Amino acid sequence: MARAAISLGSNMGDRRAILREAVARLAELGRLCAVSPLYETDPVGPVDQEPFYNAVAVLDTDLDAESLLTALLAIEKSLGRVRGQRWGPRTIDLDLILHGDSVVRTAEVSVPHPRYRERRFVLEPLVAAWPEAHDPDGTHVARLLAALSGQAVTRIDDREWRVERVEDRAAR
């Protein structure tokens, strides 16, 4: 079993509802350990578009990195993702950030995600959801976040977003 970090983003439609549905579907792929708070961020890239809602889900899964990525792409498609312009607007974006200590570079998958270390909209929710996370090279992810400057993210104080950890639900 591997612990995986999945970044979620949406800037089209009912962003919150789409992200909540994506989290529910991620929970079907293993044991949902944690979900970060919700953040609003400016889009990256040259395309003029609306701000994103971003979050990170942490999942314990028996799926290998390639199988998990295939499942993420299927969730995106089922939630209306149409792949068009690179870095353009999208209903849902699910990126496999970390998969245990795996380092995978194939035509289909790159783990860890090749640009996650440069993106506050990934690192901040990742540290919030999984404070003890480490890159496969041993670097504590919180140190990566501390070293990153700029790239404003705004935490959304939203009680409707709160997704309980598996342990929290089991304690009831």
PDB file of C-alpha atoms in Angstrom:
ATOM      1  CA  MET A   1       0.000   0.000   0.000  1.00  0.00           C
ATOM      2  CA  ALA A   2       1.254   3.476  -0.847  1.00  0.00           C
ATOM      3  CA  ARG A   3       0.283   6.873   0.488  1.00  0.00           C
ATOM      4  CA  ALA A   4      -0.533   9.171  -2.426  1.00  0.00           C
ATOM      5  CA  ALA A   5      -1.088  12.913  -2.607  1.00  0.00           C
ATOM      6  CA  ILE A   6      -3.504  14.124  -5.259  1.00  0.00           C
ATOM      7  CA  SER A   7      -3.887  17.802  -6.130  1.00  0.00           C
ATOM      8  CA  LEU A   8      -7.381  18.957  -7.078  1.00  0.00           C
ATOM      9  CA  GLY A   9      -8.281  22.109  -8.959  1.00  0.00           C
ATOM     10  CA  SER A  10     -11.352  23.608 -10.608  1.00  0.00           C
ATOM     11  CA  ASN A  11     -12.179  26.978 -12.156  1.00  0.00           C
ATOM     12  CA  MET A  12     -15.363  26.225 -14.110  1.00  0.00           C
ATOM     13  CA  GLY A  13     -18.904  25.621 -12.920  1.00  0.00           C
ATOM     14  CA  ASP A  14     -19.682  25.010  -9.262  1.00  0.00           C
ATOM     15  CA  ARG A  15     -16.052  24.601  -8.227  1.00  0.00           C
ATOM     16  CA  ARG A  16     -16.796  23.507  -4.667  1.00  0.00           C
ATOM     17  CA  ALA A  17     -19.361  20.884  -5.679  1.00  0.00           C
ATOM     18  CA  ILE A  18     -17.095  19.498  -8.385  1.00  0.00           C
ATOM     19  CA  LEU A  19     -14.174  19.194  -5.963  1.00  0.00           C
ATOM     20  CA  ARG A  20     -16.362  17.530  -3.311  1.00  0.00           C
ATOM     21  CA  GLU A  21     -17.540  14.977  -5.887  1.00  0.00           C
ATOM     22  CA  ALA A  22     -13.944  14.353  -6.946  1.00  0.00           C
ATOM     23  CA  VAL A  23     -12.961  13.717  -3.314  1.00  0.00           C
ATOM     24  CA  ALA A  24     -15.858  11.266  -2.942  1.00  0.00           C
ATOM     25  CA  ARG A  25     -14.658   9.383  -6.002  1.00  0.00           C
ATOM     26  CA  LEU A  26     -11.057   9.407  -4.790  1.00  0.00           C
ATOM     27  CA  ALA A  27     -12.250   7.711  -1.606  1.00  0.00           C
ATOM     28  CA  GLU A  28     -13.342   4.771  -3.768  1.00  0.00           C
ATOM     29  CA  LEU A  29      -9.708   4.224  -4.837  1.00  0.00           C
ATOM     30  CA  GLY A  30      -8.388   3.481  -1.354  1.00  0.00           C
ATOM     31  CA  ARG A  31      -8.537   4.860   2.168  1.00  0.00           C
ATOM     32  CA  LEU A  32      -9.015   8.619   2.294  1.00  0.00           C
ATOM     33  CA  CYS A  33      -6.641   9.830   5.015  1.00  0.00           C
ATOM     34  CA  ALA A  34      -6.981  13.601   4.803  1.00  0.00           C
ATOM     35  CA  VAL A  35      -8.235  16.454   2.686  1.00  0.00           C
ATOM     36  CA  SER A  36      -6.761  19.930   2.905  1.00  0.00           C
ATOM     37  CA  PRO A  37      -8.689  23.122   3.395  1.00  0.00           C
ATOM     38  CA  LEU A  38      -9.909  24.791   0.235  1.00  0.00           C
ATOM     39  CA  TYR A  39      -7.794  27.546  -1.331  1.00  0.00           C
ATOM     40  CA  GLU A  40      -8.490  30.076  -4.063  1.00  0.00           C
ATOM     41  CA  THR A  41      -5.594  30.837  -6.395  1.00  0.00           C
ATOM     42  CA  ASP A  42      -4.828  32.740  -9.533  1.00  0.00           C
ATOM     43  CA  PRO A  43      -4.417  30.610 -12.668  1.00  0.00           C
ATOM     44  CA  VAL A  44      -0.941  29.720 -13.932  1.00  0.00           C
ATOM     45  CA  GLY A  45      -0.028  30.246 -17.554  1.00  0.00           C
ATOM     46  CA  PRO A  46      -0.846  32.580 -20.411  1.00  0.00           C
ATOM     47  CA  VAL A  47      -4.601  31.957 -20.658  1.00  0.00           C
ATOM     48  CA  ASP A  48      -6.989  34.589 -19.214  1.00  0.00           C
ATOM     49  CA  GLN A  49      -9.413  32.689 -16.985  1.00  0.00           C
ATOM     50  CA  GLU A  50     -11.218  32.620 -13.644  1.00  0.00           C
ATOM     51  CA  PRO A  51      -9.455  31.813 -10.343  1.00  0.00           C
ATOM     52  CA  PHE A  52      -9.132  28.216  -9.203  1.00  0.00           C
ATOM     53  CA  TYR A  53     -10.252  26.443  -6.088  1.00  0.00           C
ATOM     54  CA  ASN A  54      -7.477  24.050  -5.066  1.00  0.00           C
ATOM     55  CA  ALA A  55      -7.076  21.327  -2.471  1.00  0.00           C
ATOM     56  CA  VAL A  56      -5.050  18.176  -1.839  1.00  0.00           C
ATOM     57  CA  ALA A  57      -6.363  14.745  -0.881  1.00  0.00           C
ATOM     58  CA  VAL A  58      -4.180  12.115   0.777  1.00  0.00           C
ATOM     59  CA  LEU A  59      -5.066   8.528  -0.006  1.00  0.00           C
ATOM     60  CA  ASP A  60      -3.697   5.137   1.026  1.00  0.00           C
ATOM     61  CA  THR A  61      -4.094   2.926  -2.017  1.00  0.00           C
ATOM     62  CA  ASP A  62      -3.116  -0.470  -3.373  1.00  0.00           C
ATOM     63  CA  LEU A  63      -3.005   0.978  -6.894  1.00  0.00           C
ATOM     64  CA  ASP A  64       0.414   1.513  -8.438  1.00  0.00           C
ATOM     65  CA  ALA A  65       1.206   4.975  -9.814  1.00  0.00           C
ATOM     66  CA  GLU A  66       0.163   4.210 -13.395  1.00  0.00           C
ATOM     67  CA  SER A  67      -3.121   2.579 -12.354  1.00  0.00           C
ATOM     68  CA  LEU A  68      -3.894   5.459  -9.992  1.00  0.00           C
ATOM     69  CA  LEU A  69      -3.225   8.023 -12.719  1.00  0.00           C
ATOM     70  CA  THR A  70      -5.520   6.103 -15.086  1.00  0.00           C
ATOM     71  CA  ALA A  71      -8.241   6.210 -12.416  1.00  0.00           C
ATOM     72  CA  LEU A  72      -7.699   9.969 -11.912  1.00  0.00           C
ATOM     73  CA  LEU A  73      -8.093  10.606 -15.633  1.00  0.00           C
ATOM     74  CA  ALA A  74     -11.331   8.577 -15.632  1.00  0.00           C
ATOM     75  CA  ILE A  75     -12.680  10.668 -12.729  1.00  0.00           C
ATOM     76  CA  GLU A  76     -11.788  13.858 -14.603  1.00  0.00           C
ATOM     77  CA  LYS A  77     -13.603  12.663 -17.707  1.00  0.00           C
ATOM     78  CA  SER A  78     -16.675  11.611 -15.722  1.00  0.00           C
ATOM     79  CA  LEU A  79     -16.813  15.090 -14.157  1.00  0.00           C
ATOM     80  CA  GLY A  80     -16.812  16.834 -17.530  1.00  0.00           C
ATOM     81  CA  ARG A  81     -13.126  17.525 -18.099  1.00  0.00           C
ATOM     82  CA  VAL A  82     -12.414  18.219 -21.739  1.00  0.00           C
ATOM     83  CA  ARG A  83      -8.735  18.488 -22.561  1.00  0.00           C
ATOM     84  CA  GLY A  84      -8.186  21.507 -24.729  1.00  0.00           C
ATOM     85  CA  GLN A  85      -5.764  24.372 -24.434  1.00  0.00           C
ATOM     86  CA  ARG A  86      -2.795  23.684 -22.162  1.00  0.00           C
ATOM     87  CA  TRP A  87      -3.221  25.532 -18.851  1.00  0.00           C
ATOM     88  CA  GLY A  88      -6.704  26.596 -19.927  1.00  0.00           C
ATOM     89  CA  PRO A  89      -9.880  26.586 -17.833  1.00  0.00           C
ATOM     90  CA  ARG A  90     -11.131  23.228 -16.606  1.00  0.00           C
ATOM     91  CA  THR A  91     -13.961  21.761 -14.591  1.00  0.00           C
ATOM     92  CA  ILE A  92     -11.560  19.476 -12.757  1.00  0.00           C
ATOM     93  CA  ASP A  93      -7.851  18.831 -12.682  1.00  0.00           C
ATOM     94  CA  LEU A  94      -6.474  15.894 -10.706  1.00  0.00           C
ATOM     95  CA  ASP A  95      -2.690  15.565 -10.519  1.00  0.00           C
ATOM     96  CA  LEU A  96      -0.802  12.722  -8.894  1.00  0.00           C
ATOM     97  CA  ILE A  97       1.790  14.573  -6.819  1.00  0.00           C
ATOM     98  CA  LEU A  98       3.369  11.849  -4.669  1.00  0.00           C
ATOM     99  CA  HIS A  99       2.985   8.079  -4.588  1.00  0.00           C
ATOM    100  CA  GLY A 100       4.844   6.719  -1.583  1.00  0.00           C
ATOM    101  CA  ASP A 101       8.576   6.962  -2.170  1.00  0.00           C
ATOM    102  CA  SER A 102       8.129   6.132  -5.852  1.00  0.00           C
ATOM    103  CA  VAL A 103      10.025   7.888  -8.585  1.00  0.00           C
ATOM    104  CA  VAL A 104       8.380   6.992 -11.891  1.00  0.00           C
ATOM    105  CA  ARG A 105       9.161   8.544 -15.267  1.00  0.00           C
ATOM    106  CA  THR A 106       7.352   6.933 -18.180  1.00  0.00           C
ATOM    107  CA  ALA A 107       5.439   8.272 -21.166  1.00  0.00           C
ATOM    108  CA  GLU A 108       2.239   7.916 -19.104  1.00  0.00           C
ATOM    109  CA  VAL A 109       3.201   9.103 -15.636  1.00  0.00           C
ATOM    110  CA  SER A 110       5.737  11.282 -13.833  1.00  0.00           C
ATOM    111  CA  VAL A 111       5.882  10.899 -10.064  1.00  0.00           C
ATOM    112  CA  PRO A 112       6.631  12.977  -8.156  1.00  0.00           C
ATOM    113  CA  HIS A 113       4.826  15.540 -10.259  1.00  0.00           C
ATOM    114  CA  PRO A 114       7.593  17.410 -12.097  1.00  0.00           C
ATOM    115  CA  ARG A 115       6.437  20.940 -11.165  1.00  0.00           C
ATOM    116  CA  TYR A 116       4.888  20.501  -7.720  1.00  0.00           C
ATOM    117  CA  ARG A 117       7.922  21.947  -5.916  1.00  0.00           C
ATOM    118  CA  GLU A 118       7.351  25.276  -7.749  1.00  0.00           C
ATOM    119  CA  ARG A 119       3.636  25.642  -6.987  1.00  0.00           C
ATOM    120  CA  ARG A 120       2.325  27.150  -3.774  1.00  0.00           C
ATOM    121  CA  PHE A 121      -1.219  26.115  -4.804  1.00  0.00           C
ATOM    122  CA  VAL A 122      -0.030  22.509  -4.454  1.00  0.00           C
ATOM    123  CA  LEU A 123       2.463  22.783  -1.588  1.00  0.00           C
ATOM    124  CA  GLU A 124       0.309  24.790   0.818  1.00  0.00           C
ATOM    125  CA  PRO A 125      -2.677  22.409   0.754  1.00  0.00           C
ATOM    126  CA  LEU A 126      -0.308  19.415   0.682  1.00  0.00           C
ATOM    127  CA  VAL A 127       1.394  20.530   3.897  1.00  0.00           C
ATOM    128  CA  ALA A 128      -2.011  21.280   5.469  1.00  0.00           C
ATOM    129  CA  ALA A 129      -3.312  17.784   4.656  1.00  0.00           C
ATOM    130  CA  TRP A 130      -0.086  15.827   5.209  1.00  0.00           C
ATOM    131  CA  PRO A 131       2.328  17.842   7.386  1.00  0.00           C
ATOM    132  CA  GLU A 132       4.902  15.046   7.598  1.00  0.00           C
ATOM    133  CA  ALA A 133       5.083  14.435   3.819  1.00  0.00           C
ATOM    134  CA  HIS A 134       8.513  13.956   2.277  1.00  0.00           C
ATOM    135  CA  ASP A 135       9.682  14.041  -1.298  1.00  0.00           C
ATOM    136  CA  PRO A 136      11.230  10.730  -2.411  1.00  0.00           C
ATOM    137  CA  ASP A 137      14.635  12.477  -2.214  1.00  0.00           C
ATOM    138  CA  GLY A 138      14.034  12.895   1.535  1.00  0.00           C
ATOM    139  CA  THR A 139      13.228  16.612   1.526  1.00  0.00           C
ATOM    140  CA  HIS A 140      10.445  17.505   3.942  1.00  0.00           C
ATOM    141  CA  VAL A 141       7.660  19.065   1.846  1.00  0.00           C
ATOM    142  CA  ALA A 142       7.140  21.802   4.455  1.00  0.00           C
ATOM    143  CA  ARG A 143      10.720  22.937   3.736  1.00  0.00           C
ATOM    144  CA  LEU A 144       9.868  23.187   0.034  1.00  0.00           C
ATOM    145  CA  LEU A 145       6.899  25.389   0.924  1.00  0.00           C
ATOM    146  CA  ALA A 146       8.985  27.582   3.249  1.00  0.00           C
ATOM    147  CA  ALA A 147      11.539  28.145   0.478  1.00  0.00           C
ATOM    148  CA  LEU A 148       8.903  29.241  -2.061  1.00  0.00           C
ATOM    149  CA  SER A 149       8.211  32.940  -2.429  1.00  0.00           C
ATOM    150  CA  GLY A 150       5.308  34.743  -4.024  1.00  0.00           C
ATOM    151  CA  GLN A 151       2.284  33.028  -5.551  1.00  0.00           C
ATOM    152  CA  ALA A 152      -0.530  34.176  -3.302  1.00  0.00           C
ATOM    153  CA  VAL A 153      -3.103  31.646  -2.202  1.00  0.00           C
ATOM    154  CA  THR A 154      -6.168  32.474  -0.136  1.00  0.00           C
ATOM    155  CA  ARG A 155      -7.568  29.927   2.272  1.00  0.00           C
ATOM    156  CA  ILE A 156     -11.344  29.698   1.978  1.00  0.00           C
ATOM    157  CA  ASP A 157     -12.994  29.521   5.398  1.00  0.00           C
ATOM    158  CA  ASP A 158     -15.828  27.251   4.391  1.00  0.00           C
ATOM    159  CA  ARG A 159     -17.508  24.848   6.795  1.00  0.00           C
ATOM    160  CA  GLU A 160     -19.363  23.210   3.913  1.00  0.00           C
ATOM    161  CA  TRP A 161     -16.044  22.178   2.382  1.00  0.00           C
ATOM    162  CA  ARG A 162     -14.689  20.385   5.446  1.00  0.00           C
ATOM    163  CA  VAL A 163     -14.169  16.769   4.536  1.00  0.00           C
ATOM    164  CA  GLU A 164     -13.606  14.523   7.509  1.00  0.00           C
ATOM    165  CA  ARG A 165     -10.713  12.149   7.759  1.00  0.00           C
ATOM    166  CA  VAL A 166     -11.512   8.438   7.793  1.00  0.00           C
ATOM    167  CA  GLU A 167     -10.486   8.240  11.456  1.00  0.00           C
ATOM    168  CA  ASP A 168     -12.859  11.105  12.341  1.00  0.00           C
ATOM    169  CA  ARG A 169     -15.832   9.346  10.711  1.00  0.00           C
ATOM    170  CA  ALA A 170     -14.963   6.027  12.358  1.00  0.00           C
ATOM    171  CA  ALA A 171     -14.879   7.643  15.812  1.00  0.00           C
ATOM    172  CA  ARG A 172     -18.580   8.550  15.625  1.00  0.00           C
TER     173      ARG A 172
END
